[in-house]
Amino acid sequence: MDRDIAERKLAELHAEMRRCRRCLDAGYPITPRAIFSGPATAKIMVVGQAPGANEAKTGRPFDGPAGRRLFSWLAQAGFDEDEFRATQYITAITKCFPGKKGSRGDRVPTAMERRLCAPFLARELELVNPQLIIPVGRIAISRFLGKVRLDETIGNMYECDGKLVLPLPHPSGANLWLNRPESRELLDRALAQLHALKKELSV
Ligand code: SF4
């Protein structure tokens, strides 16, 4: 697709996502403000689970403590945060803050909310057409690879519909998987692959 057309259609999609109230209308306690960023020219698309409370306030994806950890990982792979945010695309499986689940962190979007939001991600993928997808966390990974174990997935590269897929764990402090030394090794392997891909993709 011509880049100008893709940018125009992406801007239309963004406006549609910002107006969307599907989950609210279906009775889910979301904060209706779709969070995403990046241009149609992006070669990399990061797909998270859902924005958190910080992101809902600032309107920037991965803008809280989990985001800081994610960008420290990306820095290990050679990416500068400001440049990455300006040139690559960041979105999520569901685009509005799902709300808190008691005192135990954010509510995980239900299967129905994921279904309601799925057409938006499909259209983002079509318009941006990234060469590399980085799904972050189990729910995002399952969108591209089905139900898989993190231990068997992180550190490996996949192909899905002609695009490279490099999964990363969720960077939330609540993700206990990250605390194990063997997990750190798998993560380091994934980031080394990402570093190599950065050169390959010239990003
Ligand atoms: S999460 Fe997605 S489908 Fe649900 S209201 Fe937000 S943009 Fe719409």
PDB file of C-alpha atoms and ligand atoms in Angstrom:
ATOM      1  CA  MET A   1       0.000   0.000   0.000  1.00  0.00           C
ATOM      2  CA  ASP A   2       1.233   3.520  -0.789  1.00  0.00           C
ATOM      3  CA  ARG A   3       2.717   5.071   2.391  1.00  0.00           C
ATOM      4  CA  ASP A   4       0.635   8.263   2.172  1.00  0.00           C
ATOM      5  CA  ILE A   5      -2.549   6.240   1.858  1.00  0.00           C
ATOM      6  CA  ALA A   6      -1.460   4.007   4.750  1.00  0.00           C
ATOM      7  CA  GLU A   7      -0.775   7.082   6.962  1.00  0.00           C
ATOM      8  CA  ARG A   8      -4.185   8.550   6.089  1.00  0.00           C
ATOM      9  CA  LYS A   9      -6.004   5.292   6.748  1.00  0.00           C
ATOM     10  CA  LEU A  10      -4.055   4.827   9.991  1.00  0.00           C
ATOM     11  CA  ALA A  11      -5.068   8.309  11.155  1.00  0.00           C
ATOM     12  CA  GLU A  12      -8.712   7.386  10.401  1.00  0.00           C
ATOM     13  CA  LEU A  13      -8.308   4.139  12.350  1.00  0.00           C
ATOM     14  CA  HIS A  14      -6.782   6.045  15.287  1.00  0.00           C
ATOM     15  CA  ALA A  15      -9.763   8.410  15.354  1.00  0.00           C
ATOM     16  CA  GLU A  16     -12.116   5.408  15.306  1.00  0.00           C
ATOM     17  CA  MET A  17     -10.237   3.723  18.161  1.00  0.00           C
ATOM     18  CA  ARG A  18     -10.363   6.925  20.230  1.00  0.00           C
ATOM     19  CA  ARG A  19     -14.142   7.092  19.769  1.00  0.00           C
ATOM     20  CA  CYS A  20     -14.659   3.414  20.583  1.00  0.00           C
ATOM     21  CA  ARG A  21     -16.817   2.532  23.608  1.00  0.00           C
ATOM     22  CA  ARG A  22     -17.535  -1.125  22.727  1.00  0.00           C
ATOM     23  CA  CYS A  23     -16.262  -2.563  26.017  1.00  0.00           C
ATOM     24  CA  LEU A  24     -17.988   0.104  28.087  1.00  0.00           C
ATOM     25  CA  ASP A  25     -21.243  -0.531  26.233  1.00  0.00           C
ATOM     26  CA  ALA A  26     -20.810  -4.267  26.910  1.00  0.00           C
ATOM     27  CA  GLY A  27     -20.576  -3.522  30.644  1.00  0.00           C
ATOM     28  CA  TYR A  28     -16.803  -3.703  31.254  1.00  0.00           C
ATOM     29  CA  PRO A  29     -15.313  -1.107  33.647  1.00  0.00           C
ATOM     30  CA  ILE A  30     -12.662   0.225  31.268  1.00  0.00           C
ATOM     31  CA  THR A  31     -11.437   3.799  30.999  1.00  0.00           C
ATOM     32  CA  PRO A  32     -12.374   4.615  27.403  1.00  0.00           C
ATOM     33  CA  ARG A  33      -9.236   6.134  25.968  1.00  0.00           C
ATOM     34  CA  ALA A  34      -7.448   3.988  23.386  1.00  0.00           C
ATOM     35  CA  ILE A  35      -3.662   4.120  23.882  1.00  0.00           C
ATOM     36  CA  PHE A  36      -1.223   3.518  21.008  1.00  0.00           C
ATOM     37  CA  SER A  37       1.579   5.356  19.221  1.00  0.00           C
ATOM     38  CA  GLY A  38       3.704   5.320  16.100  1.00  0.00           C
ATOM     39  CA  PRO A  39       3.672   5.896  12.349  1.00  0.00           C
ATOM     40  CA  ALA A  40       2.607   3.669   9.438  1.00  0.00           C
ATOM     41  CA  THR A  41       6.269   3.495   8.387  1.00  0.00           C
ATOM     42  CA  ALA A  42       7.271   1.502  11.488  1.00  0.00           C
ATOM     43  CA  LYS A  43       9.189  -1.709  10.833  1.00  0.00           C
ATOM     44  CA  ILE A  44       8.605  -2.957  14.382  1.00  0.00           C
ATOM     45  CA  MET A  45       5.285  -3.306  16.200  1.00  0.00           C
ATOM     46  CA  VAL A  46       5.260  -3.867  19.959  1.00  0.00           C
ATOM     47  CA  VAL A  47       1.999  -5.424  21.160  1.00  0.00           C
ATOM     48  CA  GLY A  48       1.325  -5.316  24.900  1.00  0.00           C
ATOM     49  CA  GLN A  49      -1.598  -6.694  26.891  1.00  0.00           C
ATOM     50  CA  ALA A  50      -3.459  -3.490  27.789  1.00  0.00           C
ATOM     51  CA  PRO A  51      -2.489  -0.031  29.037  1.00  0.00           C
ATOM     52  CA  GLY A  52      -2.194   0.640  32.757  1.00  0.00           C
ATOM     53  CA  ALA A  53      -3.338   3.549  34.915  1.00  0.00           C
ATOM     54  CA  ASN A  54      -0.264   5.680  34.088  1.00  0.00           C
ATOM     55  CA  GLU A  55      -0.798   5.192  30.371  1.00  0.00           C
ATOM     56  CA  ALA A  56      -4.476   6.120  30.741  1.00  0.00           C
ATOM     57  CA  LYS A  57      -3.377   9.426  32.315  1.00  0.00           C
ATOM     58  CA  THR A  58      -0.550  10.335  29.929  1.00  0.00           C
ATOM     59  CA  GLY A  59      -1.885   8.745  26.730  1.00  0.00           C
ATOM     60  CA  ARG A  60       1.521   7.138  26.028  1.00  0.00           C
ATOM     61  CA  PRO A  61       1.908   3.357  25.840  1.00  0.00           C
ATOM     62  CA  PHE A  62       4.306   1.715  28.308  1.00  0.00           C
ATOM     63  CA  ASP A  63       4.651   4.924  30.313  1.00  0.00           C
ATOM     64  CA  GLY A  64       4.754   3.492  33.839  1.00  0.00           C
ATOM     65  CA  PRO A  65       7.177   1.290  35.808  1.00  0.00           C
ATOM     66  CA  ALA A  66       6.593  -1.695  33.469  1.00  0.00           C
ATOM     67  CA  GLY A  67       7.360   0.571  30.523  1.00  0.00           C
ATOM     68  CA  ARG A  68      10.592   1.712  32.118  1.00  0.00           C
ATOM     69  CA  ARG A  69      11.627  -1.897  32.441  1.00  0.00           C
ATOM     70  CA  LEU A  70      10.606  -2.658  28.845  1.00  0.00           C
ATOM     71  CA  PHE A  71      12.644   0.275  27.535  1.00  0.00           C
ATOM     72  CA  SER A  72      15.642  -0.814  29.610  1.00  0.00           C
ATOM     73  CA  TRP A  73      15.401  -4.162  27.804  1.00  0.00           C
ATOM     74  CA  LEU A  74      15.124  -2.396  24.446  1.00  0.00           C
ATOM     75  CA  ALA A  75      18.167  -0.277  25.400  1.00  0.00           C
ATOM     76  CA  GLN A  76      20.069  -3.534  25.979  1.00  0.00           C
ATOM     77  CA  ALA A  77      19.158  -4.419  22.377  1.00  0.00           C
ATOM     78  CA  GLY A  78      20.523  -1.042  21.208  1.00  0.00           C
ATOM     79  CA  PHE A  79      17.362   1.090  20.985  1.00  0.00           C
ATOM     80  CA  ASP A  80      17.023   4.649  22.250  1.00  0.00           C
ATOM     81  CA  GLU A  81      13.598   5.154  23.875  1.00  0.00           C
ATOM     82  CA  ASP A  82      12.735   8.511  22.289  1.00  0.00           C
ATOM     83  CA  GLU A  83      13.759   7.357  18.835  1.00  0.00           C
ATOM     84  CA  PHE A  84      11.932   4.060  19.248  1.00  0.00           C
ATOM     85  CA  ARG A  85       8.748   5.807  20.323  1.00  0.00           C
ATOM     86  CA  ALA A  86       8.960   8.219  17.369  1.00  0.00           C
ATOM     87  CA  THR A  87       9.700   5.666  14.656  1.00  0.00           C
ATOM     88  CA  GLN A  88       8.191   2.338  15.739  1.00  0.00           C
ATOM     89  CA  TYR A  89       4.598   1.341  16.527  1.00  0.00           C
ATOM     90  CA  ILE A  90       3.322   0.440  19.994  1.00  0.00           C
ATOM     91  CA  THR A  91      -0.140  -0.934  20.660  1.00  0.00           C
ATOM     92  CA  ALA A  92      -1.923  -3.555  22.759  1.00  0.00           C
ATOM     93  CA  ILE A  93      -4.379  -6.448  22.579  1.00  0.00           C
ATOM     94  CA  THR A  94      -6.993  -4.222  24.234  1.00  0.00           C
ATOM     95  CA  LYS A  95      -6.363  -0.510  23.941  1.00  0.00           C
ATOM     96  CA  CYS A  96      -8.163   0.964  26.944  1.00  0.00           C
ATOM     97  CA  PHE A  97      -7.150   0.733  30.617  1.00  0.00           C
ATOM     98  CA  PRO A  98      -9.140  -2.234  32.010  1.00  0.00           C
ATOM     99  CA  GLY A  99      -9.180  -0.892  35.592  1.00  0.00           C
ATOM    100  CA  LYS A 100      -7.774  -2.294  38.819  1.00  0.00           C
ATOM    101  CA  LYS A 101      -8.449  -5.743  40.198  1.00  0.00           C
ATOM    102  CA  GLY A 102      -8.704  -5.005  43.915  1.00  0.00           C
ATOM    103  CA  SER A 103      -5.218  -4.341  45.290  1.00  0.00           C
ATOM    104  CA  ARG A 104      -3.625  -6.970  43.053  1.00  0.00           C
ATOM    105  CA  GLY A 105      -2.765  -4.834  40.089  1.00  0.00           C
ATOM    106  CA  ASP A 106      -4.634  -4.302  36.848  1.00  0.00           C
ATOM    107  CA  ARG A 107      -7.593  -6.360  35.713  1.00  0.00           C
ATOM    108  CA  VAL A 108      -6.736  -8.736  32.878  1.00  0.00           C
ATOM    109  CA  PRO A 109      -9.014  -8.057  29.883  1.00  0.00           C
ATOM    110  CA  THR A 110     -11.594 -10.811  29.451  1.00  0.00           C
ATOM    111  CA  ALA A 111     -11.770 -12.996  26.360  1.00  0.00           C
ATOM    112  CA  MET A 112     -14.818 -10.984  25.239  1.00  0.00           C
ATOM    113  CA  GLU A 113     -12.969  -7.654  25.517  1.00  0.00           C
ATOM    114  CA  ARG A 114     -10.078  -9.158  23.545  1.00  0.00           C
ATOM    115  CA  ARG A 115     -12.543 -10.258  20.871  1.00  0.00           C
ATOM    116  CA  LEU A 116     -14.203  -6.820  20.786  1.00  0.00           C
ATOM    117  CA  CYS A 117     -10.828  -5.107  20.297  1.00  0.00           C
ATOM    118  CA  ALA A 118      -9.291  -7.699  17.941  1.00  0.00           C
ATOM    119  CA  PRO A 119     -10.442  -6.053  14.668  1.00  0.00           C
ATOM    120  CA  PHE A 120      -8.469  -2.908  15.573  1.00  0.00           C
ATOM    121  CA  LEU A 121      -5.218  -4.841  15.972  1.00  0.00           C
ATOM    122  CA  ALA A 122      -5.887  -6.680  12.701  1.00  0.00           C
ATOM    123  CA  ARG A 123      -6.264  -3.329  10.910  1.00  0.00           C
ATOM    124  CA  GLU A 124      -3.146  -1.872  12.574  1.00  0.00           C
ATOM    125  CA  LEU A 125      -1.182  -4.905  11.403  1.00  0.00           C
ATOM    126  CA  GLU A 126      -2.521  -4.513   7.878  1.00  0.00           C
ATOM    127  CA  LEU A 127      -1.786  -0.773   7.636  1.00  0.00           C
ATOM    128  CA  VAL A 128       1.599  -0.688   9.389  1.00  0.00           C
ATOM    129  CA  ASN A 129       2.640  -4.043   7.939  1.00  0.00           C
ATOM    130  CA  PRO A 130       5.636  -4.378  10.306  1.00  0.00           C
ATOM    131  CA  GLN A 131       8.513  -6.717   9.533  1.00  0.00           C
ATOM    132  CA  LEU A 132       8.928  -7.612  13.189  1.00  0.00           C
ATOM    133  CA  ILE A 133       6.255  -8.056  15.859  1.00  0.00           C
ATOM    134  CA  ILE A 134       7.247  -8.041  19.538  1.00  0.00           C
ATOM    135  CA  PRO A 135       4.368  -9.432  21.593  1.00  0.00           C
ATOM    136  CA  VAL A 136       4.911  -8.581  25.266  1.00  0.00           C
ATOM    137  CA  GLY A 137       3.434 -10.935  27.858  1.00  0.00           C
ATOM    138  CA  ARG A 138       1.444 -14.149  27.703  1.00  0.00           C
ATOM    139  CA  ILE A 139      -1.805 -12.713  26.358  1.00  0.00           C
ATOM    140  CA  ALA A 140      -0.107 -10.846  23.522  1.00  0.00           C
ATOM    141  CA  ILE A 141       2.113 -13.832  22.744  1.00  0.00           C
ATOM    142  CA  SER A 142      -0.920 -16.132  22.526  1.00  0.00           C
ATOM    143  CA  ARG A 143      -2.465 -13.819  19.884  1.00  0.00           C
ATOM    144  CA  PHE A 144       0.369 -14.746  17.517  1.00  0.00           C
ATOM    145  CA  LEU A 145       1.662 -18.117  18.715  1.00  0.00           C
ATOM    146  CA  GLY A 146      -1.328 -19.727  20.462  1.00  0.00           C
ATOM    147  CA  LYS A 147      -1.069 -21.041  24.016  1.00  0.00           C
ATOM    148  CA  VAL A 148       2.612 -21.590  24.748  1.00  0.00           C
ATOM    149  CA  ARG A 149       4.864 -21.813  27.805  1.00  0.00           C
ATOM    150  CA  LEU A 150       7.124 -18.791  28.390  1.00  0.00           C
ATOM    151  CA  ASP A 151      10.058 -21.077  29.210  1.00  0.00           C
ATOM    152  CA  GLU A 152       9.773 -22.664  25.784  1.00  0.00           C
ATOM    153  CA  THR A 153       9.071 -19.436  23.913  1.00  0.00           C
ATOM    154  CA  ILE A 154      11.210 -16.553  25.198  1.00  0.00           C
ATOM    155  CA  GLY A 155      14.569 -16.505  23.413  1.00  0.00           C
ATOM    156  CA  ASN A 156      13.159 -18.022  20.219  1.00  0.00           C
ATOM    157  CA  MET A 157      12.113 -16.352  16.993  1.00  0.00           C
ATOM    158  CA  TYR A 158       8.980 -17.292  15.037  1.00  0.00           C
ATOM    159  CA  GLU A 159       7.256 -16.463  11.787  1.00  0.00           C
ATOM    160  CA  CYS A 160       3.562 -15.595  11.687  1.00  0.00           C
ATOM    161  CA  ASP A 161       1.775 -14.562   8.474  1.00  0.00           C
ATOM    162  CA  GLY A 162       5.104 -13.660   6.863  1.00  0.00           C
ATOM    163  CA  LYS A 163       6.287 -11.513   9.788  1.00  0.00           C
ATOM    164  CA  LEU A 164       8.998 -12.243  12.316  1.00  0.00           C
ATOM    165  CA  VAL A 165       7.732 -12.627  15.874  1.00  0.00           C
ATOM    166  CA  LEU A 166      10.074 -12.165  18.835  1.00  0.00           C
ATOM    167  CA  PRO A 167       8.174 -12.658  22.106  1.00  0.00           C
ATOM    168  CA  LEU A 168       9.147 -10.927  25.353  1.00  0.00           C
ATOM    169  CA  PRO A 169       7.789 -11.537  28.868  1.00  0.00           C
ATOM    170  CA  HIS A 170       5.565  -8.978  30.540  1.00  0.00           C
ATOM    171  CA  PRO A 171       7.814  -6.385  32.232  1.00  0.00           C
ATOM    172  CA  SER A 172       5.431  -5.846  35.167  1.00  0.00           C
ATOM    173  CA  GLY A 173       6.929  -6.151  38.652  1.00  0.00           C
ATOM    174  CA  ALA A 174       4.068  -8.587  39.359  1.00  0.00           C
ATOM    175  CA  ASN A 175       5.505 -11.049  36.825  1.00  0.00           C
ATOM    176  CA  LEU A 176       7.273 -13.556  39.080  1.00  0.00           C
ATOM    177  CA  TRP A 177       8.641 -15.421  36.040  1.00  0.00           C
ATOM    178  CA  LEU A 178      11.237 -12.652  35.727  1.00  0.00           C
ATOM    179  CA  ASN A 179      12.704 -13.362  39.162  1.00  0.00           C
ATOM    180  CA  ARG A 180      14.294 -16.690  38.225  1.00  0.00           C
ATOM    181  CA  PRO A 181      17.921 -16.670  36.991  1.00  0.00           C
ATOM    182  CA  GLU A 182      17.050 -19.073  34.152  1.00  0.00           C
ATOM    183  CA  SER A 183      14.381 -16.615  32.961  1.00  0.00           C
ATOM    184  CA  ARG A 184      16.986 -13.847  32.819  1.00  0.00           C
ATOM    185  CA  GLU A 185      19.094 -16.069  30.556  1.00  0.00           C
ATOM    186  CA  LEU A 186      16.162 -16.581  28.184  1.00  0.00           C
ATOM    187  CA  LEU A 187      15.438 -12.855  28.195  1.00  0.00           C
ATOM    188  CA  ASP A 188      19.089 -12.054  27.454  1.00  0.00           C
ATOM    189  CA  ARG A 189      18.928 -14.474  24.531  1.00  0.00           C
ATOM    190  CA  ALA A 190      15.815 -12.727  23.174  1.00  0.00           C
ATOM    191  CA  LEU A 191      17.450  -9.295  23.513  1.00  0.00           C
ATOM    192  CA  ALA A 192      20.592 -10.502  21.742  1.00  0.00           C
ATOM    193  CA  GLN A 193      18.375 -11.655  18.860  1.00  0.00           C
ATOM    194  CA  LEU A 194      16.647  -8.292  18.859  1.00  0.00           C
ATOM    195  CA  HIS A 195      20.027  -6.544  18.751  1.00  0.00           C
ATOM    196  CA  ALA A 196      20.983  -8.605  15.681  1.00  0.00           C
ATOM    197  CA  LEU A 197      17.607  -7.883  14.047  1.00  0.00           C
ATOM    198  CA  LYS A 198      18.047  -4.155  14.635  1.00  0.00           C
ATOM    199  CA  LYS A 199      21.006  -4.220  12.273  1.00  0.00           C
ATOM    200  CA  GLU A 200      19.281  -6.505   9.787  1.00  0.00           C
ATOM    201  CA  LEU A 201      16.207  -4.258   9.589  1.00  0.00           C
ATOM    202  CA  SER A 202      18.282  -1.033   9.624  1.00  0.00           C
ATOM    203  CA  VAL A 203      16.289   0.505  12.453  1.00  0.00           C
TER     204      VAL A 203
HETATM  205  S1  SF4 B   1     -10.511  -1.827  24.560  1.00  0.00           S
HETATM  206 FE1  SF4 B   1     -10.716  -1.731  22.335  1.00  0.00          FE
HETATM  207  S2  SF4 B   1     -12.794  -2.470  21.847  1.00  0.00           S
HETATM  208 FE2  SF4 B   1     -12.710  -1.987  24.064  1.00  0.00          FE
HETATM  209  S3  SF4 B   1     -13.490   0.136  24.168  1.00  0.00           S
HETATM  210 FE3  SF4 B   1     -11.216   0.257  24.059  1.00  0.00          FE
HETATM  211  S4  SF4 B   1     -10.748   0.455  21.858  1.00  0.00           S
HETATM  212 FE4  SF4 B   1     -12.883  -0.242  22.042  1.00  0.00          FE
END
